[in-house]
XYZ file of C-alpha atoms in Angstrom:
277
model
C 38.944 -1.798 4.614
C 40.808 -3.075 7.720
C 38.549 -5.033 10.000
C 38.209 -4.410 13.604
C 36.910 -7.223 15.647
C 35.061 -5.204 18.443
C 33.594 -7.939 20.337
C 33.880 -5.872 23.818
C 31.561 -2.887 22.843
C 27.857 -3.359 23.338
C 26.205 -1.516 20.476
C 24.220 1.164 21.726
C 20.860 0.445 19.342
C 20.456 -2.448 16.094
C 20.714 0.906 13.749
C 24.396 1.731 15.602
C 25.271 -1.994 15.298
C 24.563 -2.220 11.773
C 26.531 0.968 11.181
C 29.750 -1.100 12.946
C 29.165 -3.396 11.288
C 29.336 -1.620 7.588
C 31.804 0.225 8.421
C 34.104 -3.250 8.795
C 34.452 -2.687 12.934
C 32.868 -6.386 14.114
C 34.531 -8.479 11.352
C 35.680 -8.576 7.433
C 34.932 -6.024 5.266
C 30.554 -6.428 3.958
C 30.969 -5.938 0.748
C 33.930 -8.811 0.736
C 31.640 -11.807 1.998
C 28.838 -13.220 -0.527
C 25.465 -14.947 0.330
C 26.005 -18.506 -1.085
C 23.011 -20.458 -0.369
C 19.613 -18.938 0.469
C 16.257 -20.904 1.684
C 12.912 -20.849 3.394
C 11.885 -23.238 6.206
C 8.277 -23.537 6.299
C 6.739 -25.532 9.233
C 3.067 -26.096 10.792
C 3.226 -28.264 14.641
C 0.874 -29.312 17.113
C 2.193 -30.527 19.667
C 0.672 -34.440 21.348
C -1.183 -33.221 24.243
C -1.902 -29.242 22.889
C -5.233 -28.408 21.647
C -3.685 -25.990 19.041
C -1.083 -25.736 16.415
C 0.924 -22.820 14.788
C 3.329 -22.431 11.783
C 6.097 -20.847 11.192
C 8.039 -19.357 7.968
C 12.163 -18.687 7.845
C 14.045 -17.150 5.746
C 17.521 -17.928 6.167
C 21.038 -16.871 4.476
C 24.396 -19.227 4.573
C 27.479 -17.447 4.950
C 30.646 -19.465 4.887
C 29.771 -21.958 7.477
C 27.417 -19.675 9.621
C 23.646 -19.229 8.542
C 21.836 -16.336 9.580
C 17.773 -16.077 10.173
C 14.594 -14.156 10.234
C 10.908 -15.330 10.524
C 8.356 -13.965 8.396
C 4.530 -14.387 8.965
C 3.959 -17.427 6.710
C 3.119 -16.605 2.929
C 4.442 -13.007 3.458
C 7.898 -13.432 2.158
C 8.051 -12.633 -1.569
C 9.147 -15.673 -3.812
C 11.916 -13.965 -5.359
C 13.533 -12.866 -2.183
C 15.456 -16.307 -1.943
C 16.760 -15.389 -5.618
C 17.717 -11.913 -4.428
C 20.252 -12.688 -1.657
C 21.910 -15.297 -3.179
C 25.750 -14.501 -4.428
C 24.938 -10.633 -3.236
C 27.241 -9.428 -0.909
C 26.409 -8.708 2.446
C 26.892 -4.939 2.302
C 24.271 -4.860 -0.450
C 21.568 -7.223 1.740
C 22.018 -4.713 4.679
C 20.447 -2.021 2.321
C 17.628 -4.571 0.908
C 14.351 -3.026 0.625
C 12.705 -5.929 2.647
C 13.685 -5.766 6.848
C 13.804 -9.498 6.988
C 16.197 -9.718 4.716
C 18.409 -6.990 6.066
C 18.182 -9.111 9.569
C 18.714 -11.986 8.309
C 21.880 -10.985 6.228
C 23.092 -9.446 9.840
C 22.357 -12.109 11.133
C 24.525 -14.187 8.946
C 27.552 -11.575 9.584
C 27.526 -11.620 12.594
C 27.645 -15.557 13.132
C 30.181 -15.808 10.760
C 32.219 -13.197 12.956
C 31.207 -14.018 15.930
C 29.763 -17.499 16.399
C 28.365 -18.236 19.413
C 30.809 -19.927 22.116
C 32.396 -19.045 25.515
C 34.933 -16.680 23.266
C 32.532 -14.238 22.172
C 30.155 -14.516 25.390
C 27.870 -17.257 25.120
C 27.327 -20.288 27.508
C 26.209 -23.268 25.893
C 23.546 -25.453 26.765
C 22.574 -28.927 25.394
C 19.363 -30.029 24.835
C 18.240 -33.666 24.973
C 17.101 -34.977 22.558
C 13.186 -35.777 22.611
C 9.719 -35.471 20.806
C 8.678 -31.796 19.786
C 6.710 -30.985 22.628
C 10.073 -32.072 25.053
C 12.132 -30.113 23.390
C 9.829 -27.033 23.314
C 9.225 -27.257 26.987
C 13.902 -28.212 27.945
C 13.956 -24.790 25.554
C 11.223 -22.628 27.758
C 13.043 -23.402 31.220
C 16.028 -22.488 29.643
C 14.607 -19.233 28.425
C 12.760 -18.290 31.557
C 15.371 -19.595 33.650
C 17.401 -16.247 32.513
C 14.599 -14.266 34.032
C 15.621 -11.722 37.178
C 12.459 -11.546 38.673
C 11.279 -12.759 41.917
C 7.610 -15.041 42.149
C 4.440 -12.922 42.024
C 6.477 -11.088 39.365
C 4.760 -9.673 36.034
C 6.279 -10.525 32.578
C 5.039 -9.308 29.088
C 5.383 -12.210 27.004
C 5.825 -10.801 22.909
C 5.404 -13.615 21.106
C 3.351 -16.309 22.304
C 5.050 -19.797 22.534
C 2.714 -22.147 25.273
C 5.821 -24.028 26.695
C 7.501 -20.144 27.797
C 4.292 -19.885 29.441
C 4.160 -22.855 31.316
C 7.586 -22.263 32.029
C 6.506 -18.938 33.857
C 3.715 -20.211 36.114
C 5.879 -22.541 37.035
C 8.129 -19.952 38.541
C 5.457 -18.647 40.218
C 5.375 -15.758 38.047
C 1.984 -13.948 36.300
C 2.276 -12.928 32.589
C 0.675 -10.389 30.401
C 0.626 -12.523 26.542
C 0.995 -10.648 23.815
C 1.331 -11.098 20.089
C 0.323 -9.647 16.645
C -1.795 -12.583 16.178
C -3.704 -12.244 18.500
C -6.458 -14.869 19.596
C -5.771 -17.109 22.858
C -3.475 -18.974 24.981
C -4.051 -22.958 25.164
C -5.478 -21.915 28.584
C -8.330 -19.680 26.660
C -6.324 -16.393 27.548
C -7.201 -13.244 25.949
C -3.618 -12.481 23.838
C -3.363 -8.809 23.675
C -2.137 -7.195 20.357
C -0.426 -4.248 21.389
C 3.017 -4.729 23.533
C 3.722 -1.550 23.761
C 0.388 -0.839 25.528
C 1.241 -3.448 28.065
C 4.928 -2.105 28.715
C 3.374 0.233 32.120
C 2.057 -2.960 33.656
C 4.736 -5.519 33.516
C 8.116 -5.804 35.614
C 9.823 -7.577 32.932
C 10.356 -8.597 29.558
C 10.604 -11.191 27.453
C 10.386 -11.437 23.658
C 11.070 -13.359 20.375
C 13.777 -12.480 18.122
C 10.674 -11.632 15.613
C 10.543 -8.373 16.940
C 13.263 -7.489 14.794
C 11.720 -8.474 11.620
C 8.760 -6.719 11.894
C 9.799 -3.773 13.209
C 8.988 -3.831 17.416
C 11.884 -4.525 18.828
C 13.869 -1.243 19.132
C 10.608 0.090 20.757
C 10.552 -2.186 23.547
C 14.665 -2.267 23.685
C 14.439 1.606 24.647
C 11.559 1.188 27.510
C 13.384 -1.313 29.218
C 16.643 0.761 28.991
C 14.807 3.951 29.811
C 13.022 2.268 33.153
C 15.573 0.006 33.784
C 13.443 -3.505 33.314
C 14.866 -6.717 32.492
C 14.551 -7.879 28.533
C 14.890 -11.666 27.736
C 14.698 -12.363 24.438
C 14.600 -16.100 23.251
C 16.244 -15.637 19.469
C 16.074 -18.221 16.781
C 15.474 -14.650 14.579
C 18.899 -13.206 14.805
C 20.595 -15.114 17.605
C 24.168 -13.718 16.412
C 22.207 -9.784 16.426
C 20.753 -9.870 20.079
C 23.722 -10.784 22.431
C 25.897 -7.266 20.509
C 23.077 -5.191 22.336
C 23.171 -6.888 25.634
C 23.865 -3.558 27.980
C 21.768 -1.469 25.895
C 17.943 -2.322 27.164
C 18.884 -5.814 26.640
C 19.173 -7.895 29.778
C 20.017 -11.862 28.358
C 19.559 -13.515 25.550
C 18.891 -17.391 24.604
C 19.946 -17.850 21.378
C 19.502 -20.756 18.944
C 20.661 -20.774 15.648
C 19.480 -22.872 12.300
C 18.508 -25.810 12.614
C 16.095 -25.238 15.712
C 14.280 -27.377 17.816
C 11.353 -27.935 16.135
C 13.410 -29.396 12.880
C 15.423 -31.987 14.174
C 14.598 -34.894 17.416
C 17.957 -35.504 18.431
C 20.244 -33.276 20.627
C 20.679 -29.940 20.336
C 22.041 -26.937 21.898
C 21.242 -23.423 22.768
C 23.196 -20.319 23.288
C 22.627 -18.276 26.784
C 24.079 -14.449 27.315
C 23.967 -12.136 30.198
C 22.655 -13.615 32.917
C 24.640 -15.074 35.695
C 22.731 -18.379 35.875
């Protein structure tokens, strides 16, 4: 199969980019490039100053020199998925029974294809290096920054991370947090559940990359195309996927690829699409 690197056509929805992308049009041929090393990260933070913590679970896939990723909700991830991707081709991962596999595997194509750099769209941005809860808060301005929306502004926030929040008051803008968790913000506000309930009452978006692994993010891709409202999405889930369907309900993207943030003190550097900052 002859490969076709169509870097200048925004996929019109994740199902049409996965279709380019096994049909050999946004790099080599899927069934020609193998899954050679597959692991979980599992983390639990709380940040010096925060009153609560959070964990996370990753699943991620190394392709070449690229690795691709997907969160899970922690302990949901079967123990023989790591056995399962590793030395299958991509092709086959793409049509894995489990979704976070299937991003995560896209994920890894498509940084292998395209990596993120000023070539394929992407403005870097280097973050200092610091103590978790510095780094968290350098990655939230960065994030909101890539907001068009003007102070008094409402933003549904899918995925609750405290530093994006504090990011957004400190814009001047009000927010609407919402997450499958549920529970409350550090500030003791009520997190709503349902995003897509929320959609009516917000000017803008911005999500996690997790949306794609469990489902919620091609939902909330077609409101903001249909009504025309921006959608950030901060990505450490499928930061090579996101920026392909910038055009297409998606507004920018902040991307950060394995390792992230919360894994390493010293420098590091995110990804920024879309937006002209």
């Amino acid at each position: 199969m002859t490969a076709l690197n169509d870097t200048r056509v925004t996929a019109s929805s994740y199902d049409d980019l996965v279709e380019r992308v096994q049909c050999g049009r946004m790099g080599p041929d899927p069934r020609s490039v193998r899954i050679a090393v597959a692991f979980t990260t599992r983390q639990a933070a709380r940040h010096d100053g925060r009153s609560r913590g959070y964990r996370n679970e990753v699943l991620s896939l190394r392709l070449a020199e690229a690795v691709g990723s997907c969160a899970v909700e922690p302990g949901r991830l079967p123990d023989d998925a790591v056995e399962d991707c590793v030395g299958a081709d991509i092709a086959r991962l793409l049509e894995h029974e489990l979704l976070p596999v299937r991003v995560a595997a896209l994920d890894a194509y498509l940084m292998h294809a395209l990596p993120h750099g000023p070539t394929n769209g992407a403005r870097p941005l280097p973050l200092t290096a610091g103590t978790s809860l510095e780094k968290s808060r350098a990655r939230a301005r960065a994030v909101v920054e890539l907001i068009d929306a003007a102070p008094g502004a409402s933003v549904l926030v899918v995925g609750v991370v405290n530093s994006l929040l504090e990011a957004l008051r400190a814009r001047g803008l009000a927010y609407i947090p919402c997450d499958l968790k549920g529970g409350t913000t550090e500030w003791g506000e009520p997190v709503r559940t349902d995003a897509l309930a929320e959609l009516e009452r917000c000017d803008a978006v911005l999500a996690s990359g997790m949306t794609l692994g469990n489902g919620s993010f091609e939902p909330l891709r077609q409101y903001a195309q249909r009504h025309a409202k921006p959608l950030v999405m901060f990505a450490q889930t499928g930061s090579a996927v996101l920026p392909r369907l910038i055009g297409a309900g998606v507004s920018a993207v902040c991307a950060e690829p394995y390792p992230f943030f919360w894994l390493d003190g010293g420098p590091g550097t995110v990804h920024r699409y879309g937006a002209a900052l």
